[in-house]
Coordinates of C-alpha atoms in Angstrom, one line a residue:
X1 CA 29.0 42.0 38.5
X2 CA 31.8 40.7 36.4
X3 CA 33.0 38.8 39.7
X4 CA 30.2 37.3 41.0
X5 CA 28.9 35.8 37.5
X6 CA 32.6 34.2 37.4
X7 CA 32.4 33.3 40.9
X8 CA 28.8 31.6 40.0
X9 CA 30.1 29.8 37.4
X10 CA 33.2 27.5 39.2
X11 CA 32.3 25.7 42.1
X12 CA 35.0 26.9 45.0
X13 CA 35.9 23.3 45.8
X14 CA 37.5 23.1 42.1
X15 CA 39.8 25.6 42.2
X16 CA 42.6 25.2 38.9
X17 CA 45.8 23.1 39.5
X18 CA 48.7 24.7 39.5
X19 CA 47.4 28.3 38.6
X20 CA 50.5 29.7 39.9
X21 CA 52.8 28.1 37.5
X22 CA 49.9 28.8 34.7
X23 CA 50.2 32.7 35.1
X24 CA 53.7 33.0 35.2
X25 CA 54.2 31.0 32.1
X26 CA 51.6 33.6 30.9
X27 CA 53.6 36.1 31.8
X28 CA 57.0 35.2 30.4
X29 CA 54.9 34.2 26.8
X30 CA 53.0 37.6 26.6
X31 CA 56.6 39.4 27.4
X32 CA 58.1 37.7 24.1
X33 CA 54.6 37.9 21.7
X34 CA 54.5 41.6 22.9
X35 CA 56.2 43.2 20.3
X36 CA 54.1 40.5 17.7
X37 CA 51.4 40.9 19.0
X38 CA 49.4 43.7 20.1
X39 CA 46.7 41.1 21.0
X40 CA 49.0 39.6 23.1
X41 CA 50.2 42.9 25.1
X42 CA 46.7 43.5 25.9
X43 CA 45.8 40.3 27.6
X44 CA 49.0 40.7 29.1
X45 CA 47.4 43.2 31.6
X46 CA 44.5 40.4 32.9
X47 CA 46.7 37.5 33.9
X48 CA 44.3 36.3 36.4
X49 CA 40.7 36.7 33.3
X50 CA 39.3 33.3 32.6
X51 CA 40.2 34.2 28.6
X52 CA 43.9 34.1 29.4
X53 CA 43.7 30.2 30.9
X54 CA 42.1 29.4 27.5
X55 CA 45.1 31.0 25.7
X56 CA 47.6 28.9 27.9
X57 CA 45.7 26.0 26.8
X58 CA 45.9 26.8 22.9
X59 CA 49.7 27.7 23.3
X60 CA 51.0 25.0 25.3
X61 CA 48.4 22.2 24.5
X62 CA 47.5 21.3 28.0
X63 CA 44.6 20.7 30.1
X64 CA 43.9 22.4 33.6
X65 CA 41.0 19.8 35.5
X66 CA 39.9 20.8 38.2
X67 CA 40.1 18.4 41.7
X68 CA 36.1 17.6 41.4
X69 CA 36.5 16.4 37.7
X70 CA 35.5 19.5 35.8
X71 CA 37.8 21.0 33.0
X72 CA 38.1 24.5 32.8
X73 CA 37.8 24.5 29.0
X74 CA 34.7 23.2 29.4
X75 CA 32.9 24.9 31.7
X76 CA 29.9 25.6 29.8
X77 CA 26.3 25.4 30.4
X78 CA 24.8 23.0 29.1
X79 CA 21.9 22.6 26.5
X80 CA 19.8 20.1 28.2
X81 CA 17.9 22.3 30.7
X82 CA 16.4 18.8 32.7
X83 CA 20.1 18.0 33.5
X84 CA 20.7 21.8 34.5
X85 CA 18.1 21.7 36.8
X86 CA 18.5 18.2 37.8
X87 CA 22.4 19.1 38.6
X88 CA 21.3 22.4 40.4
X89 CA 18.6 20.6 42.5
X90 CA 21.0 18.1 43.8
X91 CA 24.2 20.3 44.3
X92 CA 21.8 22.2 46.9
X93 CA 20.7 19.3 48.9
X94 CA 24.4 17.9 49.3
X95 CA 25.7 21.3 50.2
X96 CA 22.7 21.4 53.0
X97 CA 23.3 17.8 54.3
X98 CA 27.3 17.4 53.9
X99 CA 28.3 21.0 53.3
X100 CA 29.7 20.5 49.9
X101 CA 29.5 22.4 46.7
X102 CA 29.0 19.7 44.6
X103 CA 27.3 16.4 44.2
X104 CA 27.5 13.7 46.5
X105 CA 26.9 9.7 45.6
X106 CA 24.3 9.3 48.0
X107 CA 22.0 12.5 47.4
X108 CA 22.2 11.1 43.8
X109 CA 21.4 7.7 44.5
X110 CA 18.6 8.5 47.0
X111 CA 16.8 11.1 44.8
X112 CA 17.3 9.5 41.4
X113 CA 17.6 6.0 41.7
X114 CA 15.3 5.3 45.1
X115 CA 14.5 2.4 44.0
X116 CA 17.8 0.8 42.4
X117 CA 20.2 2.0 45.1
X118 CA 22.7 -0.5 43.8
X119 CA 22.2 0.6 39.6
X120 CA 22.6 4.4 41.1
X121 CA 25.7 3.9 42.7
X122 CA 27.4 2.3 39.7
X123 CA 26.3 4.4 37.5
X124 CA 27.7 7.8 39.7
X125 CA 30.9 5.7 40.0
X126 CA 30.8 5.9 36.2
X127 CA 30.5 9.4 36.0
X128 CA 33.4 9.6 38.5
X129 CA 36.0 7.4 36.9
X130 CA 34.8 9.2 33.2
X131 CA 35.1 12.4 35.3
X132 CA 38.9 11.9 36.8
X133 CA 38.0 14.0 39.8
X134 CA 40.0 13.5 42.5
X135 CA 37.7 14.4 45.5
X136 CA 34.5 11.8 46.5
X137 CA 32.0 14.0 45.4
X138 CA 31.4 15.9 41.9
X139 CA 31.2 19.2 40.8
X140 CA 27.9 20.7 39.3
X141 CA 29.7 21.1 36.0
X142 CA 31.3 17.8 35.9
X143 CA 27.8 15.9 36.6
X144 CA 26.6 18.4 33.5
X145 CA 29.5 17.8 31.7
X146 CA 28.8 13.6 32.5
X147 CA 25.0 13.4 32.2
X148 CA 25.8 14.9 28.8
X149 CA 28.3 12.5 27.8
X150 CA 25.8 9.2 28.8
X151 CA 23.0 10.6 27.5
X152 CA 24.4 11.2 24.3
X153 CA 25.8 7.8 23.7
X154 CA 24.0 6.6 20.3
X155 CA 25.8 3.2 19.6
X156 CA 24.4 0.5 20.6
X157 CA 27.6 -1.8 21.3
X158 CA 29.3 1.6 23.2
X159 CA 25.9 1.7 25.6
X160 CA 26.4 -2.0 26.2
X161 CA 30.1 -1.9 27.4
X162 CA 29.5 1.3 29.4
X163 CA 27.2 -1.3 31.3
X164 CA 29.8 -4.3 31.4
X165 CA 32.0 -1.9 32.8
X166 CA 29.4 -1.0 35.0
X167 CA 29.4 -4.2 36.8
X168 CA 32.9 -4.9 36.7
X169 CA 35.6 -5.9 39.4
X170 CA 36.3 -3.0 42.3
X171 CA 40.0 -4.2 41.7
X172 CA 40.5 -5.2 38.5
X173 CA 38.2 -2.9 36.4
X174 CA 39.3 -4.5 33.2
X175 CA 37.6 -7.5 34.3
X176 CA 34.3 -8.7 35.3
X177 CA 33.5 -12.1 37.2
X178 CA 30.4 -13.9 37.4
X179 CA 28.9 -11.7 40.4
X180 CA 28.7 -9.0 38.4
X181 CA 27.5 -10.2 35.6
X182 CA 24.9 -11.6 37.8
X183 CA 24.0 -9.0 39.4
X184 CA 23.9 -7.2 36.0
X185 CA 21.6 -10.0 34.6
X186 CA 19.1 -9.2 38.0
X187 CA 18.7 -5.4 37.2
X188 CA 17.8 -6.0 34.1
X189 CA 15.4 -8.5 35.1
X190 CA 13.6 -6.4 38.1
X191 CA 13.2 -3.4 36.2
X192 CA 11.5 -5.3 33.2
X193 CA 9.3 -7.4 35.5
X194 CA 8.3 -4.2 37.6
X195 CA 7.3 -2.2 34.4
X196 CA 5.4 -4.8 32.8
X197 CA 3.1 -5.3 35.8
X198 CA 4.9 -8.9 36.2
X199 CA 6.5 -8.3 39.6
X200 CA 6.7 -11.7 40.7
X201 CA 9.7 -13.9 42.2
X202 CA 10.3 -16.6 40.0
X203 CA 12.1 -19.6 42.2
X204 CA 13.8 -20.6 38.8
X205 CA 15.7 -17.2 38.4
X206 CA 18.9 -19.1 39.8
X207 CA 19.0 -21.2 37.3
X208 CA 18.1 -19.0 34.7
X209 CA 20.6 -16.7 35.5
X210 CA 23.3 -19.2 35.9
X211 CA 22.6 -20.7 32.2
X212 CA 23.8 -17.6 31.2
X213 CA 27.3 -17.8 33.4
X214 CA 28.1 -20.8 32.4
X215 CA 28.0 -20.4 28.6
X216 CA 30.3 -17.5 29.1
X217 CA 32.5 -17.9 31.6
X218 CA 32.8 -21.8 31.3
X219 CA 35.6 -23.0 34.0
X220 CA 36.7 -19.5 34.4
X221 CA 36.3 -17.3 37.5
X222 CA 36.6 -13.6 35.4
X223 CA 37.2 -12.8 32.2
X224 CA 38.0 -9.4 29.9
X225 CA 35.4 -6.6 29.9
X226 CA 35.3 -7.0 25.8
X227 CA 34.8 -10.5 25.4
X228 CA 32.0 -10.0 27.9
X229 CA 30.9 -7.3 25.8
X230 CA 30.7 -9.4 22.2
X231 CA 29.2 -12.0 24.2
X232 CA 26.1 -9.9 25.6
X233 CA 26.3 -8.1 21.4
X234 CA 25.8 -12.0 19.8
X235 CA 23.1 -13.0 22.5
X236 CA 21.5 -10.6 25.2
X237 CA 22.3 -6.8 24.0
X238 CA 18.3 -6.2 24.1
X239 CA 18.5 -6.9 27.9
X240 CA 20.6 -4.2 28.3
X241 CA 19.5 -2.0 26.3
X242 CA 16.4 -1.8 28.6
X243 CA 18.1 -0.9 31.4
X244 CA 19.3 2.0 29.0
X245 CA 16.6 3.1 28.3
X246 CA 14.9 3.2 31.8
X247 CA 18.1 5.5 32.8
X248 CA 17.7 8.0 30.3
X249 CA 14.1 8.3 30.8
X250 CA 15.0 9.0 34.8
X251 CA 18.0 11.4 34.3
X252 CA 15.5 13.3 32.2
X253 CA 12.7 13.8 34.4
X254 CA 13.7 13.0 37.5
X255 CA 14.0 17.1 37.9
X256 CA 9.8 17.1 37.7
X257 CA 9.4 14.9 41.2
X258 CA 12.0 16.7 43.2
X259 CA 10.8 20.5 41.9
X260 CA 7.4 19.2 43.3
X261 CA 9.1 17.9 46.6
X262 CA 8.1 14.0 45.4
X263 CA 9.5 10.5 44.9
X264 CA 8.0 9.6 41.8
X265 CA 11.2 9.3 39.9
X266 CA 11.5 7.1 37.0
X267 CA 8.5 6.1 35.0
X268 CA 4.9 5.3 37.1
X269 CA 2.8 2.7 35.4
X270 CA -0.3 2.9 36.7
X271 CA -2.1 -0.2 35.1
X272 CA -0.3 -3.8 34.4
X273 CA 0.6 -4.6 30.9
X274 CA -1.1 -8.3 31.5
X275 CA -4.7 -7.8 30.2
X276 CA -5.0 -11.8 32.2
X277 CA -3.2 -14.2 34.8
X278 CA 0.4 -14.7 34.2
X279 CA 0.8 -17.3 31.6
X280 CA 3.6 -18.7 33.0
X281 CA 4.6 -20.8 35.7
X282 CA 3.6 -19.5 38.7
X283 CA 7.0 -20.0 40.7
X284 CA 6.0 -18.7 43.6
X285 CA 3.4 -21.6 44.1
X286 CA 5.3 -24.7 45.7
X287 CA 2.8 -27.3 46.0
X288 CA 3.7 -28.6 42.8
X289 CA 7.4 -29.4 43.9
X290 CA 10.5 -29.8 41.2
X291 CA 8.3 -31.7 38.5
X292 CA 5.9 -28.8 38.6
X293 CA 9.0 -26.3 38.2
X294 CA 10.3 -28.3 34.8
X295 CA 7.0 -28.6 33.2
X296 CA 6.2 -25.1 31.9
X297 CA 8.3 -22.5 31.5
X298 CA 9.5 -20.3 34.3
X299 CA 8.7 -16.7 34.2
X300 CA 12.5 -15.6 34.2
X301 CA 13.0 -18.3 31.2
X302 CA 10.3 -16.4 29.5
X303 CA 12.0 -13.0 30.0
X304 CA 15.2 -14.5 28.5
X305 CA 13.9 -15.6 25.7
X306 CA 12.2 -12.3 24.9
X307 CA 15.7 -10.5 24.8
X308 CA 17.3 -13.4 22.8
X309 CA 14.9 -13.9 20.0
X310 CA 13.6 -11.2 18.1
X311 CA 11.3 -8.3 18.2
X312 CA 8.5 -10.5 16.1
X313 CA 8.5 -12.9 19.3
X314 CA 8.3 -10.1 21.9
X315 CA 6.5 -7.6 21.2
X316 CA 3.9 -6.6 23.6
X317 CA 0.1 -6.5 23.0
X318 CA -1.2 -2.8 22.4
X319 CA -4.0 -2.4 25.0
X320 CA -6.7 -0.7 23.0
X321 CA -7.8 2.7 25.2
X322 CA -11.6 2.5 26.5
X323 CA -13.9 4.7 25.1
X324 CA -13.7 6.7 28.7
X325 CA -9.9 7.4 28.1
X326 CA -11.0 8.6 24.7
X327 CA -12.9 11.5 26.1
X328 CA -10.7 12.2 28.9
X329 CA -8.1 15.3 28.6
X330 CA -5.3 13.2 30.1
X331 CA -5.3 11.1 26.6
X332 CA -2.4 12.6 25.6
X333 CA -0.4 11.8 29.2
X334 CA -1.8 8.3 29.2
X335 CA -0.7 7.8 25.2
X336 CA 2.9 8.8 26.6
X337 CA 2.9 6.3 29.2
X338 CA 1.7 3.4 27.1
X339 CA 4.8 4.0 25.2
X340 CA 7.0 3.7 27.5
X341 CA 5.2 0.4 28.2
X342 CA 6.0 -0.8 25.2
X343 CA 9.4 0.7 25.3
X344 CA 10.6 -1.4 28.7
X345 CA 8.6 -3.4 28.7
X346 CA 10.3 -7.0 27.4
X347 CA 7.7 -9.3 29.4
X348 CA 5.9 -11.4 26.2
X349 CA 2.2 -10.6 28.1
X350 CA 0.9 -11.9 25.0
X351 CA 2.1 -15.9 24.4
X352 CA -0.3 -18.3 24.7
X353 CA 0.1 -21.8 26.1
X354 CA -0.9 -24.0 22.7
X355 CA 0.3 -27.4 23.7
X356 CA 1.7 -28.6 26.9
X357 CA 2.4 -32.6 26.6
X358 CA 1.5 -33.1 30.0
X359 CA -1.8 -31.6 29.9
X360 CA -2.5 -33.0 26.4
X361 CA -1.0 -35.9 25.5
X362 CA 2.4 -37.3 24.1
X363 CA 2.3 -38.3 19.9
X364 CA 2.6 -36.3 16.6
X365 CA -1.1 -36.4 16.3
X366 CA -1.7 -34.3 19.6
X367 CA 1.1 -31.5 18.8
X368 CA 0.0 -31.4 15.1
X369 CA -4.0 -31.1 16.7
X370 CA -2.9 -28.2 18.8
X371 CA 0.1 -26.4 16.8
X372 CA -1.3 -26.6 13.0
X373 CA -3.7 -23.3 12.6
X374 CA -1.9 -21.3 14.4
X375 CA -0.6 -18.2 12.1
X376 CA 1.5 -16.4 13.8
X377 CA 5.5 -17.0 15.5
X378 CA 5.5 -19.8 18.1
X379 CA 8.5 -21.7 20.5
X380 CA 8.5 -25.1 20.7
X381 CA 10.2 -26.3 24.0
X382 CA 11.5 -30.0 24.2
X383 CA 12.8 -30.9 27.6
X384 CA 14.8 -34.2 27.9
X385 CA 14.7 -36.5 30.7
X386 CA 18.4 -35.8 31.4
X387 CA 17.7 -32.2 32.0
X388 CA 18.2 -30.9 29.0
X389 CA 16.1 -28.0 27.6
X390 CA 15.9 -26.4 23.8
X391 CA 13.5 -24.2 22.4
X392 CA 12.8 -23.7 18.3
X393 CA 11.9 -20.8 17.4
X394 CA 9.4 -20.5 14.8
X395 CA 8.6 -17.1 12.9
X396 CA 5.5 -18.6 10.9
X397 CA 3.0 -20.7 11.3
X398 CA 3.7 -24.7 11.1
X399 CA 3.2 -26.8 8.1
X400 CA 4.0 -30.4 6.8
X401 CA 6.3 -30.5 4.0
X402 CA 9.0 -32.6 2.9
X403 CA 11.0 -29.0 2.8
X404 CA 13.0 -27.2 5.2
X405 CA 11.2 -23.9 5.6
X406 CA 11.2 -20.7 7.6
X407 CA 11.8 -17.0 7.7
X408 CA 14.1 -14.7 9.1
X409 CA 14.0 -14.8 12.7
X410 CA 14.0 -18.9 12.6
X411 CA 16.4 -20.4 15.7
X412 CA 17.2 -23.4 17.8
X413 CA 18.5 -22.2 21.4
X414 CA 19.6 -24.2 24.0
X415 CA 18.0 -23.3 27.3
X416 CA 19.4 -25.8 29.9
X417 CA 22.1 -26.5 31.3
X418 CA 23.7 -23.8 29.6
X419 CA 22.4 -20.9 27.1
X420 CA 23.6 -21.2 24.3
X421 CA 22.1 -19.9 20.4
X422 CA 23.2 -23.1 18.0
X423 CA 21.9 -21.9 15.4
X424 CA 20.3 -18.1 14.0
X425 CA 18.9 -18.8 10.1
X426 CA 16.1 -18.7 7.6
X427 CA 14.9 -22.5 6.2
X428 CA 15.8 -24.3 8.9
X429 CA 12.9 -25.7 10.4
X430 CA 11.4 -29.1 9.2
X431 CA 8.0 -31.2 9.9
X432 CA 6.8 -34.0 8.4
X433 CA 4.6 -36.7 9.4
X434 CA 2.8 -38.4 7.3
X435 CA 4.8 -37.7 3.7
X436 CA 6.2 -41.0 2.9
X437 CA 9.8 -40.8 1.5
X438 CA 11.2 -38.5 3.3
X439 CA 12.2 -38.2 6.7
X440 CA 9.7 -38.7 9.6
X441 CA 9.6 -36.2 12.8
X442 CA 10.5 -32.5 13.8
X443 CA 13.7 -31.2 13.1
X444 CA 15.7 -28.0 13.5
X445 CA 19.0 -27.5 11.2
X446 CA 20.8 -25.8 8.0
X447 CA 22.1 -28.9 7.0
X448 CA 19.4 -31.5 6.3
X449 CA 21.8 -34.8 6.6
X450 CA 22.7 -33.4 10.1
X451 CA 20.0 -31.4 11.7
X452 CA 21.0 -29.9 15.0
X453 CA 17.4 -31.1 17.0
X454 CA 15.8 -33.9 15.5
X455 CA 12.9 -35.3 17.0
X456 CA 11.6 -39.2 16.0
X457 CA 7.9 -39.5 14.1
X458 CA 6.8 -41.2 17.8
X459 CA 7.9 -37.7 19.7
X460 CA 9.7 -40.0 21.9
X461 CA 13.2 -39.0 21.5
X462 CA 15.3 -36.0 20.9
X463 CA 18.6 -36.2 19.4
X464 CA 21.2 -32.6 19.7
X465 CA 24.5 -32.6 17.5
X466 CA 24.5 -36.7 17.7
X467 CA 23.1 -37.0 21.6
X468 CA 20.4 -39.0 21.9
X469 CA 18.0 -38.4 25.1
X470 CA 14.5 -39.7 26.0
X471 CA 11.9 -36.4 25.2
X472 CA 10.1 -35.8 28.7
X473 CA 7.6 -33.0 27.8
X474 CA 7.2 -30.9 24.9
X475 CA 5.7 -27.8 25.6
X476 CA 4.6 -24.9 22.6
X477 CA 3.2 -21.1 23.1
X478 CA 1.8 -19.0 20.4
X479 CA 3.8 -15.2 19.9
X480 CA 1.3 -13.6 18.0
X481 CA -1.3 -11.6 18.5
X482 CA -5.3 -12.3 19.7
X483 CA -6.2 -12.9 16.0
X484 CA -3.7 -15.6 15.6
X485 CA -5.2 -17.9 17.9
X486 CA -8.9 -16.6 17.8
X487 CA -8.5 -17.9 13.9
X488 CA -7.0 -20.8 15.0
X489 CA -9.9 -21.5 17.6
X490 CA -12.5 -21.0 14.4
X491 CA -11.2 -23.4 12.1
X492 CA -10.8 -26.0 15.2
X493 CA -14.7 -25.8 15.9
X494 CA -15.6 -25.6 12.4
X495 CA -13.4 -29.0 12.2
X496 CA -15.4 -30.4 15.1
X497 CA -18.8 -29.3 13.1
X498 CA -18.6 -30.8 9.8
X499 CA -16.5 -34.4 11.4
X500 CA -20.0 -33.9 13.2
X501 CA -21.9 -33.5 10.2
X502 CA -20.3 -35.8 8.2
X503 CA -21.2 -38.5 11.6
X504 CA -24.4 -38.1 11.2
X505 CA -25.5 -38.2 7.3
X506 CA -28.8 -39.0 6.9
X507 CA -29.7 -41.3 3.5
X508 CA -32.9 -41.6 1.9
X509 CA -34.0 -44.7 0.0
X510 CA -33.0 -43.4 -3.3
X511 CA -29.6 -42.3 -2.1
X512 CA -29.1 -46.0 -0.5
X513 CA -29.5 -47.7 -3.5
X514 CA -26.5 -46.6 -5.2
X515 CA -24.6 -46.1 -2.3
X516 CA -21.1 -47.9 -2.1
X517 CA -21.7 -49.2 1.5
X518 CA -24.9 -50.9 0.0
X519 CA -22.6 -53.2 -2.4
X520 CA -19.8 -53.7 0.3
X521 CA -23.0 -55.5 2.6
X522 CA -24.1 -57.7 -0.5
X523 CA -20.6 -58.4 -1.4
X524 CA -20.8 -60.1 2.8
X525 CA -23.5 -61.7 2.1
X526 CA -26.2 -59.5 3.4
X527 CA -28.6 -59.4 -0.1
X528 CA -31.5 -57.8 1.9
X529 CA -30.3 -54.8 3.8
X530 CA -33.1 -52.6 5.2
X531 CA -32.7 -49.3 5.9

């Protein structure tokens, strides 16, 4: 019995290097500690046990690896049974299709990762490369031994450069050229869009993701794996993260679906996040042509933003259950999958379309009409006529004031041409239109002699960091909840109501006679006014 469970627990293609020279150096070490030792004389006798390769290993302070990546210090089982079984459940299909005891790259990608063959691949490359195993596939206990290792990763900034590296060059793994980063950038978009029941193609996703390129790789063709890295930290870790998360969630359960013989791998939404019709542009509409395109903002715009700014912006609507899903006995299962939806899912179902400048009208009057009310975070988007795009972020509602105001969470991002964050404070926002002494317009900035947007009192020109440009559209959407703009929709028709009221005053011939319009008519010359 002793044999078989040792035979059970290495895989025979990961036999020990060099075992040969291991057990005579045993040999020669025991004869010497024998008369030390009696410890020593009696493991003497086993030089071929498994407890004698761990004494060569505290003696000499080396490692034996085995060829499929597996070290034989650490051949353990593990205490995650999902990866056990996961690990077990895919060794046995690649030994029935190639004939291999281990784990092969493609049973992996096509039974974990059906649906991102590309994000499967990468990631078993990974686990190779962390693994140092010198055969193409890998051993049961080395995809334990891995699964462990990624699933385990806490940090934040050491999850986000296991993904740079992820995605980097096939040649040059310490660098990683715009391709990858690219292709990194579409991952993260597909999954969020497909778990947030916003699977559309956006035809601005192009240029969306190649805002991003050019802010970090400027005139160069590839740059360092950790400059990438603080790059993505400063601006876009969120993104990432996502993808994190969506891979953790699969590694442990995708055991479940292939126990029951099944696909369903990864996490099944069964019901769209989007309680209405996508409120962004709908890209995949081309009867509007390139003006249509640049006068809202593009779904994959949207999605960027979301992983920019912060949570406050972001954060999707809870969907309240029905009183149906109440009484059901699946409440518990359907509670678990709403919170994955929240989890991955970074697509802002929840903005609101306040003020589009196309639709309503250019002029402070119009965006005050339609912005002031609203309590709750809100993005103001000014797009220039020479392509230029910027976005303020706002984390409370809009007021006029002669001060500059605004919370945490308060930032002016550059969209277009490139992405870029100018500026990430509190009390920097400024609006004022009708305060006299002070400054006219909107503006965005810490430094109130030198804002980095300002916009004129006319909303006819935008001026960034000193360049002027002619303002082609303002557009503004509302990131808070129903509430926010239900209130906001009250106090507009009570507004409409008593201007209506006040219209139509009704004076009786007492009231008249000591009314001040009375005395403005006799002061024109009309003595007898009859009501």
């Amino acid at each position: 019995m002793g044999n078989t469970s040792s035979k059970g627990e290495s895989d025979a293609s990961e036999p020990p290097l060099e075992g040969g020279k291991h057990k005579a150096k045993l040999q020669v070490q025991n004869q010497h500690k024998g008369s030390i030792n009696s410890a020593s004389s009696g493991a003497s006798s086993d030089v071929g046990g498994s407890n004698n390769s761990l004494m060569v290993q505290q003696v000499q302070g080396s490692m034996t690896r085995s060829a499929s990546g597996a070290d034989v210090t650490e051949k353990y089982l593990t205490q995650l049974v999902p990866v056990e079984k996961l690990a077990e459940i895919l060794r046995e299909q690649s030994s029935a299709k190639f004939g291999v005891n281990g784990i092969v790259s493609d049973v992996f990608v096509s039974q974990v990762f059906p649906q991102y063959a590309d994000l499967g691949q990468r990631l078993f490359r990974l686990m190779h490369t962390n693994s140092k195993a010198t055969t193409k596939h890998l051993g049961a206990v080395a995809f334990r031994q891995q699964c462990e290792r990624f699933l385990g990763i806490m940090d934040d900034a050491k999850t986000l450069e296991c993904y740079i590296k992820m995605y980097s060059q096939d040649d040059n793994p310490d660098f990683i050229d715009k391709t990858g980063v690219t292709r990194l950038l579409h991952i993260c978009y597909t999954i969020a869009m497909q778990h947030s029941g916003n699977a559309v193609l956006c035809q601005a996703i192009n240029r969306t993701f190649g805002s991003v390129t050019k802010s970090i790789f400027l005139c160069h063709d590839s740059l360092s794996l950790g400059y990438v890295c603080r790059w993505f930290e400063q601006n876009l870790i969120r993104l990432v993260l996502l993808v994190h998360k969506y891979c953790v969630h699969t590694l442990s359960t995708a055991y479940r679906g292939l126990e029951q013989q099944t696909q369903s791998c990864g996490i099944e939404l069964q019901t769209p996040v989007l309680e209405q019709r996508n409120p962004f542009t709908d890209t995949t509409d081309h009867s509007g042509g390139a003006a249509f395109l640049d006068s809202l903002m593009p779904l994959s715009q949207a999605w960027l933003l979301a992983g920019a700014l912060p949570p406050l912006y972001s954060k999707p609507q809870t969907v309240a259950p029905s009183p149906a899903s109440k009484s059901n006995n699946n409440s518990t299962a359907s509670t678990v999958v709403q919170i994955f939806k929240e989890k991955l899912s970074m697509m802002p179902s929840h903005w609101t379309l306040l003020y589009d400048s196309n639709e309503h009208g250019v002029g402070a009057n119009r965006f005050l009409h339609h912005v002031l009310g609203y309590r709750g975070p809100t993005l103001v988007l000014l797009h220039t006529k020479d392509e230029q795009t910027y976005c303020i972020a706002a984390p409370s509602e809009w007021k006029e004031t002669h001060l500059f105001v605004g919370g945490e969470g308060s930032c002016v991002i550059q969209l277009l041409p490139k992405f870029v964050i100018l500026e990430k404070k509190p009390n920097i926002l400024y609006l004022n239109t009708s305060i006299r002494g002070y400054p006219k317009g909107l503006r965005a900035g810490a430094d109130p002699r030198k804002p980095i947007i300002a916009v004129d009192e006319h909303f006819e020109n935008v001026d960034c960091k000193g360049l002027a440009a002619g303002l082609m559209s303002i557009e503004v959407w509302g990131c808070g909840d129903k509430t926010s703009r239900e209130v906001q929709l009250d106090i507009k028709k009570w507004q409409i109501k008593e201007a209506e009221r006040q219209r139509t005053v009704k004076l009786t011939a007492a009231d008249w006679m000591d009314h001040p319009d009375r005395y403005l008519l006799e002061l024109g010359g009309r003595q007898n006014y009859n009501n």
